[in-house]
PDB file of C-alpha atoms in Angstrom:
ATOM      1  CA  UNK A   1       0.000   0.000   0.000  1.00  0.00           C
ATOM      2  CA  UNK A   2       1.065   3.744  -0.781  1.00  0.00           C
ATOM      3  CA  UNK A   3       1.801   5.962   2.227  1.00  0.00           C
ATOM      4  CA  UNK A   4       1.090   9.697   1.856  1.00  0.00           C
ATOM      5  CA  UNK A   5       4.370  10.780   3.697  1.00  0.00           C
ATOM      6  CA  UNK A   6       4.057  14.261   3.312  1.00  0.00           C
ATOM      7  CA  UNK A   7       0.611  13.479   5.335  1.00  0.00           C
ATOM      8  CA  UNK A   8       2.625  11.903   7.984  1.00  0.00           C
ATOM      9  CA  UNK A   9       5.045  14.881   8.121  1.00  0.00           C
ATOM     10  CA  UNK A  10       2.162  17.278   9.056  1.00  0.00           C
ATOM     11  CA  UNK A  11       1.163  15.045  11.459  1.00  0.00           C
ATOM     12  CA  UNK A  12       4.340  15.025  13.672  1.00  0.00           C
ATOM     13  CA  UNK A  13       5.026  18.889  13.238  1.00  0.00           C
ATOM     14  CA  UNK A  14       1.507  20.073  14.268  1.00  0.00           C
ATOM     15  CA  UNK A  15       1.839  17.604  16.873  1.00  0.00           C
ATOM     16  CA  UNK A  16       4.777  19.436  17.682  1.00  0.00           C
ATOM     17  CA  UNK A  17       3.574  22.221  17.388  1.00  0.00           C
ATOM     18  CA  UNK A  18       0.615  21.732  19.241  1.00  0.00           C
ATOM     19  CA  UNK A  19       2.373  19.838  22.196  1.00  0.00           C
ATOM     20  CA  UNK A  20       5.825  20.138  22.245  1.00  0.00           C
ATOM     21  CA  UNK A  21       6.782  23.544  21.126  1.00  0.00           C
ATOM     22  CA  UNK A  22       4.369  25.476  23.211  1.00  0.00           C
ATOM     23  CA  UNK A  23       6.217  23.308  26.554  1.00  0.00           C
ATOM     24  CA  UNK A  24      10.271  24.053  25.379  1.00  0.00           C
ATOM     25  CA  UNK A  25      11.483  26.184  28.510  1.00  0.00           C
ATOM     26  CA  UNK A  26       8.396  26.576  30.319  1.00  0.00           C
ATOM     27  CA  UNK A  27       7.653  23.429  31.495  1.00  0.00           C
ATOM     28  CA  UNK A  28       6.509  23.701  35.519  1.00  0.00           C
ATOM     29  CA  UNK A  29       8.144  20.950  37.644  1.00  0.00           C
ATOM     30  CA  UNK A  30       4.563  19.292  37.941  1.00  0.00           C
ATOM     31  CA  UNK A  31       4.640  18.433  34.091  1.00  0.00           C
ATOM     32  CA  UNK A  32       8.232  15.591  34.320  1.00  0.00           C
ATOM     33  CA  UNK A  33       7.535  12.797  36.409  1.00  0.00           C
ATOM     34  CA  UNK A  34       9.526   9.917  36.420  1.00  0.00           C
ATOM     35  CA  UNK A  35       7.999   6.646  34.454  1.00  0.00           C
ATOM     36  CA  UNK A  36      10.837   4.232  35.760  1.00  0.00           C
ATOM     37  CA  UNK A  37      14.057   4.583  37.390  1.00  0.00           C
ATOM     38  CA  UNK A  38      16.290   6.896  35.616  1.00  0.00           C
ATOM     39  CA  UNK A  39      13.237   7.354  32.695  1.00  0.00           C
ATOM     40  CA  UNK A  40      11.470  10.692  33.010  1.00  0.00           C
ATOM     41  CA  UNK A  41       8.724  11.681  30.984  1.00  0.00           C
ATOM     42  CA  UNK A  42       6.847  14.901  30.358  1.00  0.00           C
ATOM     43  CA  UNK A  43       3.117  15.817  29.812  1.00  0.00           C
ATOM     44  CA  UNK A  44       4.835  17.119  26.134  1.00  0.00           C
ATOM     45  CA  UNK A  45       5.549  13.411  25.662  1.00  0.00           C
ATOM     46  CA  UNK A  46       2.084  11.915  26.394  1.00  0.00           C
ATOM     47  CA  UNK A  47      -0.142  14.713  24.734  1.00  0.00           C
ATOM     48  CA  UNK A  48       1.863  14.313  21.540  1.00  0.00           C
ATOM     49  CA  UNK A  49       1.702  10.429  21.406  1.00  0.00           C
ATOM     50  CA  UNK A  50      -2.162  11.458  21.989  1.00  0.00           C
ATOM     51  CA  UNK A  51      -2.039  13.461  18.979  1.00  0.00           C
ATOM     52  CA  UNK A  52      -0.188  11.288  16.373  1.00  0.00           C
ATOM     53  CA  UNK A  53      -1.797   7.790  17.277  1.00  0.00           C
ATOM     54  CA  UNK A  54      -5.003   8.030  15.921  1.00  0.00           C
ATOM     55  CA  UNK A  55      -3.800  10.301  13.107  1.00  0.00           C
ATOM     56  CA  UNK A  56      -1.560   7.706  11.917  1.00  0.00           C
ATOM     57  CA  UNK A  57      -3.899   5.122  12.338  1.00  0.00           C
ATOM     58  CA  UNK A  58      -6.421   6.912   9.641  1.00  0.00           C
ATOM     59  CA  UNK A  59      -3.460   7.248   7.518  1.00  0.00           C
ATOM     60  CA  UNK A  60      -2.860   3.297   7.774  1.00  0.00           C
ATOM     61  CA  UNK A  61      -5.122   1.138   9.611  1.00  0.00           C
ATOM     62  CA  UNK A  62      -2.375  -0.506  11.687  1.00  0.00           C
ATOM     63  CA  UNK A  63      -1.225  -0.499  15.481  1.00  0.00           C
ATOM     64  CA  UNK A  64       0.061   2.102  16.451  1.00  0.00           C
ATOM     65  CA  UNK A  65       2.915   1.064  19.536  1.00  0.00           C
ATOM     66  CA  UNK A  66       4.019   4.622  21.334  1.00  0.00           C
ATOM     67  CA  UNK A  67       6.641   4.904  23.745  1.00  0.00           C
ATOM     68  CA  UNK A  68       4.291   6.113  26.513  1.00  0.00           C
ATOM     69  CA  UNK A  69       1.804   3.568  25.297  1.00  0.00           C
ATOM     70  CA  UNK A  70       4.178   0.995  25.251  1.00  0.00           C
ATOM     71  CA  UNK A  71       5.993   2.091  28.735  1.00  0.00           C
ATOM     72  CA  UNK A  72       2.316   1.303  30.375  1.00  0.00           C
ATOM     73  CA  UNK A  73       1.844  -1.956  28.950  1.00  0.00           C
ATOM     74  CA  UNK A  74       5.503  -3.897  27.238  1.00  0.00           C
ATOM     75  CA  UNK A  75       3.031  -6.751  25.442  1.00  0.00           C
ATOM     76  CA  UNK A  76       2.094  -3.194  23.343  1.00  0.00           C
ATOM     77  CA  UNK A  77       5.479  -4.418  21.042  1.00  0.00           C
ATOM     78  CA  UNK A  78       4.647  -7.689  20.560  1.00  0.00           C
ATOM     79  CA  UNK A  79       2.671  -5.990  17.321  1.00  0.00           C
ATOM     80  CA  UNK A  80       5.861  -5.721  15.735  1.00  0.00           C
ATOM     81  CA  UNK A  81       6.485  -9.658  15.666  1.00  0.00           C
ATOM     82  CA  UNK A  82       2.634 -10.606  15.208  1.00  0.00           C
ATOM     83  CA  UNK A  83       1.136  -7.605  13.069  1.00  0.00           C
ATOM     84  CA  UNK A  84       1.824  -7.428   9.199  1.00  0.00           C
ATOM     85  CA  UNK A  85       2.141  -3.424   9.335  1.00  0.00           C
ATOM     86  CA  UNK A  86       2.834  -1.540  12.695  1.00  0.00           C
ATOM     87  CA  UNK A  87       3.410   2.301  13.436  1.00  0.00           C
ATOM     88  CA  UNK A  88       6.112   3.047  15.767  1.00  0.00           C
ATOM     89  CA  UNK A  89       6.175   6.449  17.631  1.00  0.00           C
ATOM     90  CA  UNK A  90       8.344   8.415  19.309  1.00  0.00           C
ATOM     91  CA  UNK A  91       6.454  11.279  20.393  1.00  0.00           C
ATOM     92  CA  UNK A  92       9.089  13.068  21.682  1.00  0.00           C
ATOM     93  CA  UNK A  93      13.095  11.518  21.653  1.00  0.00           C
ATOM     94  CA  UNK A  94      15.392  13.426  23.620  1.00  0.00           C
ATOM     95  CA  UNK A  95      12.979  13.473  27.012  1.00  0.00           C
ATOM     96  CA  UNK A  96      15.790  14.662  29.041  1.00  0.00           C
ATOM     97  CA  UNK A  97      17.200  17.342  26.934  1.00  0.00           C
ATOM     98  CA  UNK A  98      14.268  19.304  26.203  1.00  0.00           C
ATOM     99  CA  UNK A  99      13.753  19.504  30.283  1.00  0.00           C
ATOM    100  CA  UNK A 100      17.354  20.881  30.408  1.00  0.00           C
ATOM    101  CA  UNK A 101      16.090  23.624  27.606  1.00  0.00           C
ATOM    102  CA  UNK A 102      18.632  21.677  24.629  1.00  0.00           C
ATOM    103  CA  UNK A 103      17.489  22.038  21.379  1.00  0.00           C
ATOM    104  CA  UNK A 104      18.503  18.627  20.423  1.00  0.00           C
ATOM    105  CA  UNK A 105      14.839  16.505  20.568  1.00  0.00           C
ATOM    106  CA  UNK A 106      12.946  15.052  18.074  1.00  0.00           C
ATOM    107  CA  UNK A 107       9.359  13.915  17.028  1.00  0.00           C
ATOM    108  CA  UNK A 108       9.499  10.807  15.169  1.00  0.00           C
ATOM    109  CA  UNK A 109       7.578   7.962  13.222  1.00  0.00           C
ATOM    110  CA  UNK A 110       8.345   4.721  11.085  1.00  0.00           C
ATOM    111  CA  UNK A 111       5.668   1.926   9.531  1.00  0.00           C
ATOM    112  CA  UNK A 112       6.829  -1.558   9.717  1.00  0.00           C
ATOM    113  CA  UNK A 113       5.802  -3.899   7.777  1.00  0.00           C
ATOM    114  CA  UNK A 114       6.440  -7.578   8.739  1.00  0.00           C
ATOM    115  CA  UNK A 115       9.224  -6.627  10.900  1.00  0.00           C
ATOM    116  CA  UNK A 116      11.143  -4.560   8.363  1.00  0.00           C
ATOM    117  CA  UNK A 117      11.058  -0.642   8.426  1.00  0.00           C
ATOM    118  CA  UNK A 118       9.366   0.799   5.291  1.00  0.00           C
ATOM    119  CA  UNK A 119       8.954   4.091   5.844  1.00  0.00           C
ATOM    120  CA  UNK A 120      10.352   6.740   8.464  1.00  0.00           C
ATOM    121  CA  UNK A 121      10.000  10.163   9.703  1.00  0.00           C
ATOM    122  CA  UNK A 122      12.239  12.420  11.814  1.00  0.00           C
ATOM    123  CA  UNK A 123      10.822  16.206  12.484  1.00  0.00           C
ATOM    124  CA  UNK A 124      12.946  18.274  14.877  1.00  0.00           C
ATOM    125  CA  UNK A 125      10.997  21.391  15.615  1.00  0.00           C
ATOM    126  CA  UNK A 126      13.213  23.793  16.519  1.00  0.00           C
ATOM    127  CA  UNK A 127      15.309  23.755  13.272  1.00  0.00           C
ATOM    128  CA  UNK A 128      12.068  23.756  10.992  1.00  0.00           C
ATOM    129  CA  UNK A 129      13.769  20.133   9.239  1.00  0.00           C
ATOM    130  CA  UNK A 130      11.992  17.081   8.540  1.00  0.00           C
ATOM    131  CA  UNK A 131      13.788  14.206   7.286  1.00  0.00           C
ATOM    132  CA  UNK A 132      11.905  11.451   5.720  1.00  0.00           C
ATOM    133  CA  UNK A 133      13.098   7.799   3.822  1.00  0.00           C
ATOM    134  CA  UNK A 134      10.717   4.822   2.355  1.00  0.00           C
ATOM    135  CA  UNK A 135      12.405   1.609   1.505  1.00  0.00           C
ATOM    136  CA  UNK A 136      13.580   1.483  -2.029  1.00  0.00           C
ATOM    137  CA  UNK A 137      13.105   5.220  -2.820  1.00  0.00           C
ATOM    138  CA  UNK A 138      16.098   6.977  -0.788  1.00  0.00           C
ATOM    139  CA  UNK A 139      16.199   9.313   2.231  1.00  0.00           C
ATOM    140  CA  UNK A 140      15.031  13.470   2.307  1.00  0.00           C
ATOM    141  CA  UNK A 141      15.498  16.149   3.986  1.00  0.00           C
ATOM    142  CA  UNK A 142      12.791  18.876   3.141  1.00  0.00           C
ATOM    143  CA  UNK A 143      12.605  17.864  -0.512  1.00  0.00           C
ATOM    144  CA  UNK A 144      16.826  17.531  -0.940  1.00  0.00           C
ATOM    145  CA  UNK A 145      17.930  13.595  -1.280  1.00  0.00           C
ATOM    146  CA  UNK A 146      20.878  12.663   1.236  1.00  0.00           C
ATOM    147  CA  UNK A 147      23.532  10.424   0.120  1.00  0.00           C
ATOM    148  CA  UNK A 148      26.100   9.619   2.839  1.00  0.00           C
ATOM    149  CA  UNK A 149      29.652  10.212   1.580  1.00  0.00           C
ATOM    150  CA  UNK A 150      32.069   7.510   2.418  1.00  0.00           C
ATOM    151  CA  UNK A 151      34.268   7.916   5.986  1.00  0.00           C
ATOM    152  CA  UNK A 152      37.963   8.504   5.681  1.00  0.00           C
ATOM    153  CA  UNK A 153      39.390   5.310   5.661  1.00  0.00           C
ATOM    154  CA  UNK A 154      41.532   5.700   8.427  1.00  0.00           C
ATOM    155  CA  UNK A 155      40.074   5.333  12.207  1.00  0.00           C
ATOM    156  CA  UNK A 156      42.261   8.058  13.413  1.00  0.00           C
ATOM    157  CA  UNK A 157      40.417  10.483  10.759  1.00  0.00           C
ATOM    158  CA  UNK A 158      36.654   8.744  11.933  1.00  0.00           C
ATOM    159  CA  UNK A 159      34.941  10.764  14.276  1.00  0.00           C
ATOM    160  CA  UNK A 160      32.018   8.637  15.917  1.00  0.00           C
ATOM    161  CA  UNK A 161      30.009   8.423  19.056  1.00  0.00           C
ATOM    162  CA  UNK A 162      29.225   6.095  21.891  1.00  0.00           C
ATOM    163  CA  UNK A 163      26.152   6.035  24.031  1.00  0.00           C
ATOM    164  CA  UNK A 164      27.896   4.479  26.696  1.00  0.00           C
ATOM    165  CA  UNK A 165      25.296   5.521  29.503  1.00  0.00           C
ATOM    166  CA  UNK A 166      24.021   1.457  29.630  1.00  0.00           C
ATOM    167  CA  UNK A 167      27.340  -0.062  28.769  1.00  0.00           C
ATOM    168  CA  UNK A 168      28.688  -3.162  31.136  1.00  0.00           C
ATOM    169  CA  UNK A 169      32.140  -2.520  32.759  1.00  0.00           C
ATOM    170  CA  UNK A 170      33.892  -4.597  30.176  1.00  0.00           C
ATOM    171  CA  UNK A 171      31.976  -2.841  26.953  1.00  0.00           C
ATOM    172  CA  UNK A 172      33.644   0.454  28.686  1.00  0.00           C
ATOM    173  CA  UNK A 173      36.659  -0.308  28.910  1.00  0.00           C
ATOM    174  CA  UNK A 174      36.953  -1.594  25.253  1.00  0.00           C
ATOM    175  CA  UNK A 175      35.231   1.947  24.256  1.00  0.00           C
ATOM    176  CA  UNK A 176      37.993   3.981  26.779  1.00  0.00           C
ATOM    177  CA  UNK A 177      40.411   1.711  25.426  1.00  0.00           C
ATOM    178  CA  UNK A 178      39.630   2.540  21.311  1.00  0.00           C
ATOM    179  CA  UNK A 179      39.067   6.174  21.800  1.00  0.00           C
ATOM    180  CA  UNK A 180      42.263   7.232  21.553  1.00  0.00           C
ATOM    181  CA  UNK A 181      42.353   5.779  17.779  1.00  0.00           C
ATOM    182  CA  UNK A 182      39.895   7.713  16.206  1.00  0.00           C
ATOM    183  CA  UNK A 183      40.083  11.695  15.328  1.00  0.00           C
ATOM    184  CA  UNK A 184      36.759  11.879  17.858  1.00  0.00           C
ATOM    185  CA  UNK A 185      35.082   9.800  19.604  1.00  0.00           C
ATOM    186  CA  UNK A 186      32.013  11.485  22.084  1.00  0.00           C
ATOM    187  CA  UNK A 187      28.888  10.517  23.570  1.00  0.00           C
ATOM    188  CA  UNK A 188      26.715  11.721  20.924  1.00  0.00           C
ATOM    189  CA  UNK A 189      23.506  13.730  21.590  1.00  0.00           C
ATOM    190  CA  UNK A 190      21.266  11.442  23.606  1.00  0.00           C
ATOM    191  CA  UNK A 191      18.941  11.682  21.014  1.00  0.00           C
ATOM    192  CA  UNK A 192      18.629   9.327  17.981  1.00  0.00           C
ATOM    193  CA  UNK A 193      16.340  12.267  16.352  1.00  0.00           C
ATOM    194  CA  UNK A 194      19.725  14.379  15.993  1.00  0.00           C
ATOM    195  CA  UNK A 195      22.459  11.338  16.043  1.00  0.00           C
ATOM    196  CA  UNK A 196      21.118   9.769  13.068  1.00  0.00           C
ATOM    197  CA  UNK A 197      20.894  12.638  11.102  1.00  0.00           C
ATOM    198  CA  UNK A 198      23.949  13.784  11.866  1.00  0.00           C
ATOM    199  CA  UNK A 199      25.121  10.918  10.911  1.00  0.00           C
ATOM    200  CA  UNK A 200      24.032  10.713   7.675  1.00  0.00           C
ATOM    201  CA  UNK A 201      24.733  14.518   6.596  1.00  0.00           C
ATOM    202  CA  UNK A 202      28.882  14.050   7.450  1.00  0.00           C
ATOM    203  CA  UNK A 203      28.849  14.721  11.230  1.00  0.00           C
ATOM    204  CA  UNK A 204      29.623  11.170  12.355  1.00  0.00           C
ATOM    205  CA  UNK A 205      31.172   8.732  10.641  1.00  0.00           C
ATOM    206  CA  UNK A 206      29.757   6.021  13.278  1.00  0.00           C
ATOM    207  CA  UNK A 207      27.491   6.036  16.028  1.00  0.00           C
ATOM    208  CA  UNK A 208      27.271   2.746  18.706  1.00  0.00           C
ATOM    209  CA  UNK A 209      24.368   2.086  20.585  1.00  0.00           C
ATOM    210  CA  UNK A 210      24.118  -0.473  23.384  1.00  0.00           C
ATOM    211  CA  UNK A 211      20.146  -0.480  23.975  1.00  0.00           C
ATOM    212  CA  UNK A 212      17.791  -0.022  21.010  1.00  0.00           C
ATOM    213  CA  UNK A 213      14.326   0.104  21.257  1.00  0.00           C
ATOM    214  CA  UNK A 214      12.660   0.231  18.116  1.00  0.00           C
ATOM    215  CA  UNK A 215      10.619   3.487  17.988  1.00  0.00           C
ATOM    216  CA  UNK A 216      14.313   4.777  18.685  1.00  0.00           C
ATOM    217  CA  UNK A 217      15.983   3.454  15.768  1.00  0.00           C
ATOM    218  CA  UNK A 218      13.439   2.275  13.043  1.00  0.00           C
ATOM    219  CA  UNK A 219      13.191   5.828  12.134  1.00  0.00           C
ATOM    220  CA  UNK A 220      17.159   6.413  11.739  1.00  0.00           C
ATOM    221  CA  UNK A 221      18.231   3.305  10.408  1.00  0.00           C
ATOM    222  CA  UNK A 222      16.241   3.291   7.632  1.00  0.00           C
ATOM    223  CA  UNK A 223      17.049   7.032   7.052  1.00  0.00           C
ATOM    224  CA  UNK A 224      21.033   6.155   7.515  1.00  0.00           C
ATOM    225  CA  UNK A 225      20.312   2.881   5.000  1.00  0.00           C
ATOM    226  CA  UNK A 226      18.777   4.633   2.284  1.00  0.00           C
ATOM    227  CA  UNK A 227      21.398   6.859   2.201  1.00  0.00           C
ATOM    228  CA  UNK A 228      23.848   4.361   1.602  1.00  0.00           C
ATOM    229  CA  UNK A 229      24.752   3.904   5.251  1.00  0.00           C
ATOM    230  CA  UNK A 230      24.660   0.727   7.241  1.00  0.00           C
ATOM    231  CA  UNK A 231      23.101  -0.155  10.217  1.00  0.00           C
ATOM    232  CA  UNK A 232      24.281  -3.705  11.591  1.00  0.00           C
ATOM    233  CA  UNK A 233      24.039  -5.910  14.855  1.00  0.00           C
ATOM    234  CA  UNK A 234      28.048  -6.482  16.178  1.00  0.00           C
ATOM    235  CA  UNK A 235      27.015  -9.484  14.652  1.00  0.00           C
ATOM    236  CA  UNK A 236      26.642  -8.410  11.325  1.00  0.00           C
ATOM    237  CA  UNK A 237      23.114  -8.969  11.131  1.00  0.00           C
ATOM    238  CA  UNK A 238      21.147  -6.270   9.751  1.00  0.00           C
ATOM    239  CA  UNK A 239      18.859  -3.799  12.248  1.00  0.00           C
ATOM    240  CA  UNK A 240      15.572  -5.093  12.518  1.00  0.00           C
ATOM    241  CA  UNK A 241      12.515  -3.182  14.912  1.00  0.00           C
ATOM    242  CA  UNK A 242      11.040  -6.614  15.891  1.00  0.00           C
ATOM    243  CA  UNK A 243      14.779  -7.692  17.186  1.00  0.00           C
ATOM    244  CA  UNK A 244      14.829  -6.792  20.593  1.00  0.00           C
ATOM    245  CA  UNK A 245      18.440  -8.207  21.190  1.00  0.00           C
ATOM    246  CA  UNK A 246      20.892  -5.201  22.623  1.00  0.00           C
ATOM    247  CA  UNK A 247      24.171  -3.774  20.167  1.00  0.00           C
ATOM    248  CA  UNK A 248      23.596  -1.837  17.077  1.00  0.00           C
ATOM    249  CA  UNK A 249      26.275   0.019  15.280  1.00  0.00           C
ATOM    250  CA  UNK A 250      25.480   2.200  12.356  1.00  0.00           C
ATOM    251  CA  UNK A 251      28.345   3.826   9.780  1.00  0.00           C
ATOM    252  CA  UNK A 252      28.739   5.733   7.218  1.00  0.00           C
ATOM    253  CA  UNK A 253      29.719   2.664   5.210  1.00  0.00           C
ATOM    254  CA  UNK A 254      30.347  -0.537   4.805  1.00  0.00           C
ATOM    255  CA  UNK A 255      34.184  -0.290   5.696  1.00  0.00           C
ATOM    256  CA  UNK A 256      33.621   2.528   8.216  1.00  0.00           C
ATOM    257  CA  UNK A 257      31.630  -0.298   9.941  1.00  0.00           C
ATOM    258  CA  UNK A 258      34.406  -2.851  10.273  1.00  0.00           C
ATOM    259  CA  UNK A 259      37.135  -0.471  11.277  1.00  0.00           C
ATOM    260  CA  UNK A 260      34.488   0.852  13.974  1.00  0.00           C
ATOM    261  CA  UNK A 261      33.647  -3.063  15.332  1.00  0.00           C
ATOM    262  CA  UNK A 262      36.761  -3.859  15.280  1.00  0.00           C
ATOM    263  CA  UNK A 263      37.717  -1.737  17.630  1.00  0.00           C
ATOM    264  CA  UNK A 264      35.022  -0.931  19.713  1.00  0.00           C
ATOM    265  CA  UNK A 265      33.719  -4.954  19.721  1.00  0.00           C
TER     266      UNK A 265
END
C-alpha cells in the first residue's frame, strides 16, 4: 500500500507544534515525572503520542505502539512480531534534553511492515527540518535527497560516538580503550532524532548504541540505510525493529563499519 508521507510529516510537526513547542522552557516541575528509574517523561511526551496515534492510524489502519503507550503496557510491542504493518512512535526523543532547555529533541515515526522498516520520519521542531526515507526510494530532507559520503578510511580520521550511559564494565573499557584511535570519539547527543541525522549529513562517521528500542531506531536506520549507510548488529546482522536483542552500530559505510567493530567490539 502507498503511504502519503508528506501526510505523515504534518502530522508530527503540528503535533509538535501543538504539544511540544508550546512546553520548550516553560515546562513547571509538575509536568516531568519519572515513568521508571532513571526514565522521566513529560506531559509534552504523552499529549503528543495522543495526537499522532489516531492520526496515523487513519493514515494506515495498523497499530500504532508509542513509547508512553508501550511504557504502560511492554506486550504493546509484541505488534511488531505478530502484526503485518505496525506504526512506531516516538512522540518526543530526547525526554531529558528538552527539560534541560537543549534544542537537540525530536518527534518521530516509522511503519513496519512484517518486521522490516518501510517508511520513516524524523521532524525536529526547533530547526524547521523534517527528514523522511521509504524503503527502495532513498532518504530526504525537506525535498533535498541525502547520500552519505564515504568515511575517511583511516580510524584516526573517523569521528564517531558512543552512548555508553548502559554499557557493562567490560563494553567500557573496550570503548575507553579505542578512543584514543579515532580523530573523535564522544557521547553523541542522547537523542537518535539528531544522532542519526547527523550521521548521515557528514557529522559522524559512526554512532554505537548499546540499547535499542525500536521506535528509537526504526526511524534512523532506515534514514542512515537509504542513504547508503549501514546499520548492523556487532554481529553483522542487519537492524531489525522486531529484534529486541541489545548492540547496534550504524556507519557511514560498509568499511567505516568494520574499522568501527573492530575496535570498539
Amino acid at each position: 500500500m502507498a503511504i502519503d508521507m508528506d501526510a505523515v510529516t504534518k502530522v508530527l510537526r503540528e503535533a509538535a507544534e501543538t504539544a511540544v513547542l508550546p512546553r520548550f522552557r516553560s515546562l513547571s516541575d509538575s509536568e516531568v515525572t519519572e515513568k521508571s528509574p532513571g526514565e522521566i517523561v513529560t506531559v509534552a511526551d504523552r499529549e503528543a503520542e495522543e495526537l499522532i496515534a489516531p492520526r496515523l492510524r487513519a493514515i494506515a489502519d495498523a497499530p500504532v505502539v508509542g513509547e508512553e503507550a508501550a511504557s504502560a503496557d511492554p506486550s504493546l510491542v509484541e505488534a511488531l512480531r505478530t502484526e503485518p504493518l505496525v506504526w512506531l512512535v516516538d512522540p518526543l526523543d530526547g525526554t531529558r534534553n528538552f527539560v534541560r532547555g537543549s534544542t537537540d529533541f525530536a518527534v518521530m515515526a516509522a511503519l513496519v511492515r512484517e518486521g522490516r522498516t518501510v517508511a520513516s520520519w524524523i521532524v525536529r521542531p526547533t530547526e524547521g527540518r523534517a527528514y523522511v526515507a521509504e524503503l527502495g526510494s532513498g532518504a530526504w530532507c525537506d525535498g533535498v535527497r541525502l547520500r552519505r559520503a564515504p568515511a575517511p578510511a583511516e580510524p584516526a580520521r573517523m569521528r564517531g560516538a558512543v552512548l555508553s550511559r548502559f554499557l557493562g564494565p567490560a563494553a567500557s573499557a573496550r570503548v575507553a580503550a579505542a578512543e584514543p584511535r579515532f580523530a573523535e570519539l564522544g557521547s553523541g547527543a542522547h537523542c537518535a532524532g539528531v544522532d542519526y541525522p547527523c550521521l548521515v549529513e557528514g557529522g559522524l562517521d559512526f554512532v554505537l548504541f548499546h540499547r535499542t528500542l525500536p521506535w528509537d531506531h526504526a526511524p534512523g536506520t532506515l534514514l542512515l540505510t537509504e542513504a547508503g549507510g549501514v546499520a548492523r548488529r556487532p554481529d553483522g546482522t542487519d537492524y531489525r525493529p522486531d529484534d529486541d536483542r541489545v548492540g547496534l552500530l550504524d556507519a557511514a559505510d560498509p568499511e567505516a563499519w568494520e574499522s568501527a567493530r573492530s575496535l570498539l567490539t
